[in-house]
PDB file of C-alpha atoms in Angstrom:
ATOM      1  CA  UNK A   1      -8.761 -14.849  -1.371  1.00 81.00           C
ATOM      2  CA  UNK A   2      -6.763 -11.933  -0.041  1.00 94.00           C
ATOM      3  CA  UNK A   3      -7.161  -8.267  -0.971  1.00 98.00           C
ATOM      4  CA  UNK A   4      -4.021  -6.134  -1.065  1.00 98.00           C
ATOM      5  CA  UNK A   5      -4.289  -2.559   0.225  1.00 98.00           C
ATOM      6  CA  UNK A   6      -1.242  -0.403  -0.460  1.00 98.00           C
ATOM      7  CA  UNK A   7      -0.715   2.667   1.692  1.00 97.00           C
ATOM      8  CA  UNK A   8      -2.591   0.859   4.451  1.00 98.00           C
ATOM      9  CA  UNK A   9      -1.203   3.002   7.270  1.00 97.00           C
ATOM     10  CA  UNK A  10      -2.523   6.169   5.668  1.00 96.00           C
ATOM     11  CA  UNK A  11      -5.868   7.690   6.611  1.00 96.00           C
ATOM     12  CA  UNK A  12      -7.745   6.404   3.557  1.00 97.00           C
ATOM     13  CA  UNK A  13      -5.860   3.103   3.320  1.00 97.00           C
ATOM     14  CA  UNK A  14      -6.642   2.236   6.941  1.00 98.00           C
ATOM     15  CA  UNK A  15     -10.320   3.103   6.461  1.00 98.00           C
ATOM     16  CA  UNK A  16     -10.553   0.954   3.327  1.00 98.00           C
ATOM     17  CA  UNK A  17      -8.808  -1.969   5.037  1.00 98.00           C
ATOM     18  CA  UNK A  18     -11.127  -1.700   8.050  1.00 98.00           C
ATOM     19  CA  UNK A  19     -14.205  -1.672   5.792  1.00 98.00           C
ATOM     20  CA  UNK A  20     -12.977  -4.752   3.916  1.00 98.00           C
ATOM     21  CA  UNK A  21     -12.171  -6.569   7.151  1.00 98.00           C
ATOM     22  CA  UNK A  22     -15.585  -5.715   8.608  1.00 97.00           C
ATOM     23  CA  UNK A  23     -17.254  -7.508   5.721  1.00 97.00           C
ATOM     24  CA  UNK A  24     -15.124 -10.598   6.289  1.00 97.00           C
ATOM     25  CA  UNK A  25     -12.391 -10.154   3.692  1.00 97.00           C
ATOM     26  CA  UNK A  26      -8.777 -11.140   4.311  1.00 97.00           C
ATOM     27  CA  UNK A  27      -6.533  -8.101   3.857  1.00 98.00           C
ATOM     28  CA  UNK A  28      -2.791  -7.781   3.478  1.00 98.00           C
ATOM     29  CA  UNK A  29      -1.637  -4.216   3.950  1.00 98.00           C
ATOM     30  CA  UNK A  30       1.569  -2.770   2.565  1.00 98.00           C
ATOM     31  CA  UNK A  31       3.152   0.496   3.685  1.00 97.00           C
ATOM     32  CA  UNK A  32       6.713   1.788   3.783  1.00 95.00           C
ATOM     33  CA  UNK A  33       5.951   3.853   6.923  1.00 94.00           C
ATOM     34  CA  UNK A  34       7.867   6.880   5.642  1.00 90.00           C
ATOM     35  CA  UNK A  35       8.108   9.958   7.830  1.00 85.00           C
ATOM     36  CA  UNK A  36       6.438  12.481   5.517  1.00 80.00           C
ATOM     37  CA  UNK A  37       4.068  13.012   8.432  1.00 81.00           C
ATOM     38  CA  UNK A  38       4.072  11.725  12.026  1.00 89.00           C
ATOM     39  CA  UNK A  39       4.745   7.982  11.944  1.00 93.00           C
ATOM     40  CA  UNK A  40       2.941   7.597  15.278  1.00 96.00           C
ATOM     41  CA  UNK A  41      -0.352   8.242  13.467  1.00 96.00           C
ATOM     42  CA  UNK A  42       0.451   5.419  11.044  1.00 96.00           C
ATOM     43  CA  UNK A  43       1.482   3.107  13.876  1.00 97.00           C
ATOM     44  CA  UNK A  44      -1.786   3.803  15.723  1.00 97.00           C
ATOM     45  CA  UNK A  45      -3.811   2.942  12.616  1.00 97.00           C
ATOM     46  CA  UNK A  46      -1.840  -0.261  12.151  1.00 97.00           C
ATOM     47  CA  UNK A  47      -2.377  -1.217  15.789  1.00 98.00           C
ATOM     48  CA  UNK A  48      -6.149  -0.938  15.300  1.00 97.00           C
ATOM     49  CA  UNK A  49      -6.002  -3.012  12.106  1.00 98.00           C
ATOM     50  CA  UNK A  50      -3.663  -5.637  13.536  1.00 97.00           C
ATOM     51  CA  UNK A  51      -6.181  -6.313  16.290  1.00 97.00           C
ATOM     52  CA  UNK A  52      -8.775  -7.337  13.690  1.00 97.00           C
ATOM     53  CA  UNK A  53      -9.025 -10.921  12.398  1.00 97.00           C
ATOM     54  CA  UNK A  54      -7.952 -11.400   8.799  1.00 97.00           C
ATOM     55  CA  UNK A  55      -5.375  -8.592   8.684  1.00 98.00           C
ATOM     56  CA  UNK A  56      -1.725  -9.081   7.790  1.00 97.00           C
ATOM     57  CA  UNK A  57       0.803  -6.240   7.558  1.00 98.00           C
ATOM     58  CA  UNK A  58       3.965  -6.228   5.480  1.00 97.00           C
ATOM     59  CA  UNK A  59       6.346  -3.280   5.618  1.00 97.00           C
ATOM     60  CA  UNK A  60       7.583  -2.709   2.091  1.00 97.00           C
ATOM     61  CA  UNK A  61       8.161   0.054  -0.428  1.00 96.00           C
ATOM     62  CA  UNK A  62       6.081  -0.315  -3.589  1.00 96.00           C
ATOM     63  CA  UNK A  63       8.957   1.120  -5.614  1.00 96.00           C
ATOM     64  CA  UNK A  64      11.243  -1.718  -4.482  1.00 96.00           C
ATOM     65  CA  UNK A  65      10.141  -4.434  -6.903  1.00 96.00           C
ATOM     66  CA  UNK A  66      12.052  -7.274  -5.254  1.00 97.00           C
ATOM     67  CA  UNK A  67      11.129  -6.257  -1.712  1.00 96.00           C
ATOM     68  CA  UNK A  68       7.489  -5.737  -2.627  1.00 97.00           C
ATOM     69  CA  UNK A  69       7.257  -9.106  -4.374  1.00 95.00           C
ATOM     70  CA  UNK A  70       9.020 -10.862  -1.492  1.00 96.00           C
ATOM     71  CA  UNK A  71       6.649  -9.265   1.034  1.00 96.00           C
ATOM     72  CA  UNK A  72       3.674 -10.770  -0.791  1.00 96.00           C
ATOM     73  CA  UNK A  73       5.268 -14.118  -1.581  1.00 94.00           C
ATOM     74  CA  UNK A  74       2.972 -17.020  -0.810  1.00 91.00           C
ATOM     75  CA  UNK A  75      -0.103 -14.861  -0.181  1.00 93.00           C
ATOM     76  CA  UNK A  76      -3.132 -15.573  -2.403  1.00 92.00           C
ATOM     77  CA  UNK A  77      -3.670 -11.965  -3.541  1.00 96.00           C
ATOM     78  CA  UNK A  78      -6.397 -11.756  -6.192  1.00 95.00           C
ATOM     79  CA  UNK A  79      -7.548  -8.155  -5.809  1.00 98.00           C
ATOM     80  CA  UNK A  80      -5.822  -4.896  -4.904  1.00 98.00           C
ATOM     81  CA  UNK A  81      -6.700  -1.383  -3.821  1.00 98.00           C
ATOM     82  CA  UNK A  82      -3.679   0.754  -4.649  1.00 97.00           C
ATOM     83  CA  UNK A  83      -3.587   3.881  -2.479  1.00 97.00           C
ATOM     84  CA  UNK A  84       0.137   4.229  -1.764  1.00 95.00           C
ATOM     85  CA  UNK A  85       1.757   7.400  -3.046  1.00 89.00           C
ATOM     86  CA  UNK A  86       4.077  10.178  -2.033  1.00 85.00           C
ATOM     87  CA  UNK A  87       1.719  12.912  -0.905  1.00 80.00           C
ATOM     88  CA  UNK A  88       2.094  16.664  -0.596  1.00 78.00           C
ATOM     89  CA  UNK A  89       2.351  18.880  -3.661  1.00 81.00           C
ATOM     90  CA  UNK A  90       4.652  21.467  -2.053  1.00 86.00           C
ATOM     91  CA  UNK A  91       7.117  18.728  -1.075  1.00 81.00           C
ATOM     92  CA  UNK A  92       7.401  17.784  -4.744  1.00 83.00           C
ATOM     93  CA  UNK A  93       9.081  21.107  -5.456  1.00 88.00           C
ATOM     94  CA  UNK A  94      11.967  20.338  -3.114  1.00 88.00           C
ATOM     95  CA  UNK A  95      12.117  16.554  -3.562  1.00 85.00           C
ATOM     96  CA  UNK A  96      10.746  15.630  -7.007  1.00 89.00           C
ATOM     97  CA  UNK A  97      12.540  12.283  -7.116  1.00 90.00           C
ATOM     98  CA  UNK A  98      10.558  11.008  -4.124  1.00 85.00           C
ATOM     99  CA  UNK A  99       7.448  11.495  -6.273  1.00 88.00           C
ATOM    100  CA  UNK A 100       8.976   9.904  -9.329  1.00 91.00           C
ATOM    101  CA  UNK A 101      10.090   6.867  -7.368  1.00 89.00           C
ATOM    102  CA  UNK A 102       6.875   6.290  -5.433  1.00 89.00           C
ATOM    103  CA  UNK A 103       4.191   7.540  -7.786  1.00 90.00           C
ATOM    104  CA  UNK A 104       5.635   6.440 -11.132  1.00 93.00           C
ATOM    105  CA  UNK A 105       7.998   3.554 -10.433  1.00 95.00           C
ATOM    106  CA  UNK A 106       5.753   2.291  -7.635  1.00 95.00           C
ATOM    107  CA  UNK A 107       2.751   2.360  -9.972  1.00 96.00           C
ATOM    108  CA  UNK A 108       4.671   0.300 -12.532  1.00 96.00           C
ATOM    109  CA  UNK A 109       5.653  -2.243  -9.870  1.00 97.00           C
ATOM    110  CA  UNK A 110       2.006  -2.615  -8.803  1.00 96.00           C
ATOM    111  CA  UNK A 111       0.784  -2.991 -12.383  1.00 97.00           C
ATOM    112  CA  UNK A 112       3.398  -5.621 -13.192  1.00 96.00           C
ATOM    113  CA  UNK A 113       2.726  -7.492  -9.964  1.00 96.00           C
ATOM    114  CA  UNK A 114      -0.990  -7.664 -10.779  1.00 96.00           C
ATOM    115  CA  UNK A 115      -0.346  -8.636 -14.395  1.00 95.00           C
ATOM    116  CA  UNK A 116       1.963 -11.482 -13.387  1.00 93.00           C
ATOM    117  CA  UNK A 117      -0.038 -12.768 -10.390  1.00 90.00           C
ATOM    118  CA  UNK A 118      -1.789 -16.003 -11.380  1.00 86.00           C
ATOM    119  CA  UNK A 119      -5.540 -15.678 -11.035  1.00 91.00           C
ATOM    120  CA  UNK A 120      -5.472 -11.943 -10.342  1.00 95.00           C
ATOM    121  CA  UNK A 121      -8.950 -10.451 -10.793  1.00 96.00           C
ATOM    122  CA  UNK A 122      -9.201  -6.733 -10.087  1.00 96.00           C
ATOM    123  CA  UNK A 123      -7.193  -3.580  -9.361  1.00 97.00           C
ATOM    124  CA  UNK A 124      -8.600  -0.328  -8.019  1.00 97.00           C
ATOM    125  CA  UNK A 125      -6.240   2.638  -8.233  1.00 93.00           C
ATOM    126  CA  UNK A 126      -6.863   5.995  -6.609  1.00 84.00           C
TER     127      UNK A 126
END
């Protein structure tokens, strides 16, 4: 069984993935690697995770239904921890559609993916 962690290159997503991996779980991490903050921080977190057994990374945007589904194709995902989101409240004032796309459309894509995944067991959303 594989656990999906969205937003895996973020601070919390990377910590959750590392905790799951340390207890022997297989983890597939999804992140779009946007440049809202320094991408080098995200790349460093991914480098640490990639070095651990059981970790797979797929670069994908949760709001891109087809791309997201294709990125997970063939992986036995049964559980998910959904942490991906467009962060930063002030940024929402100047770019509200980034929030709508990621936080609303992306949420719908995740929910539909989980609903349609055969044998799916559990979703945690934060």
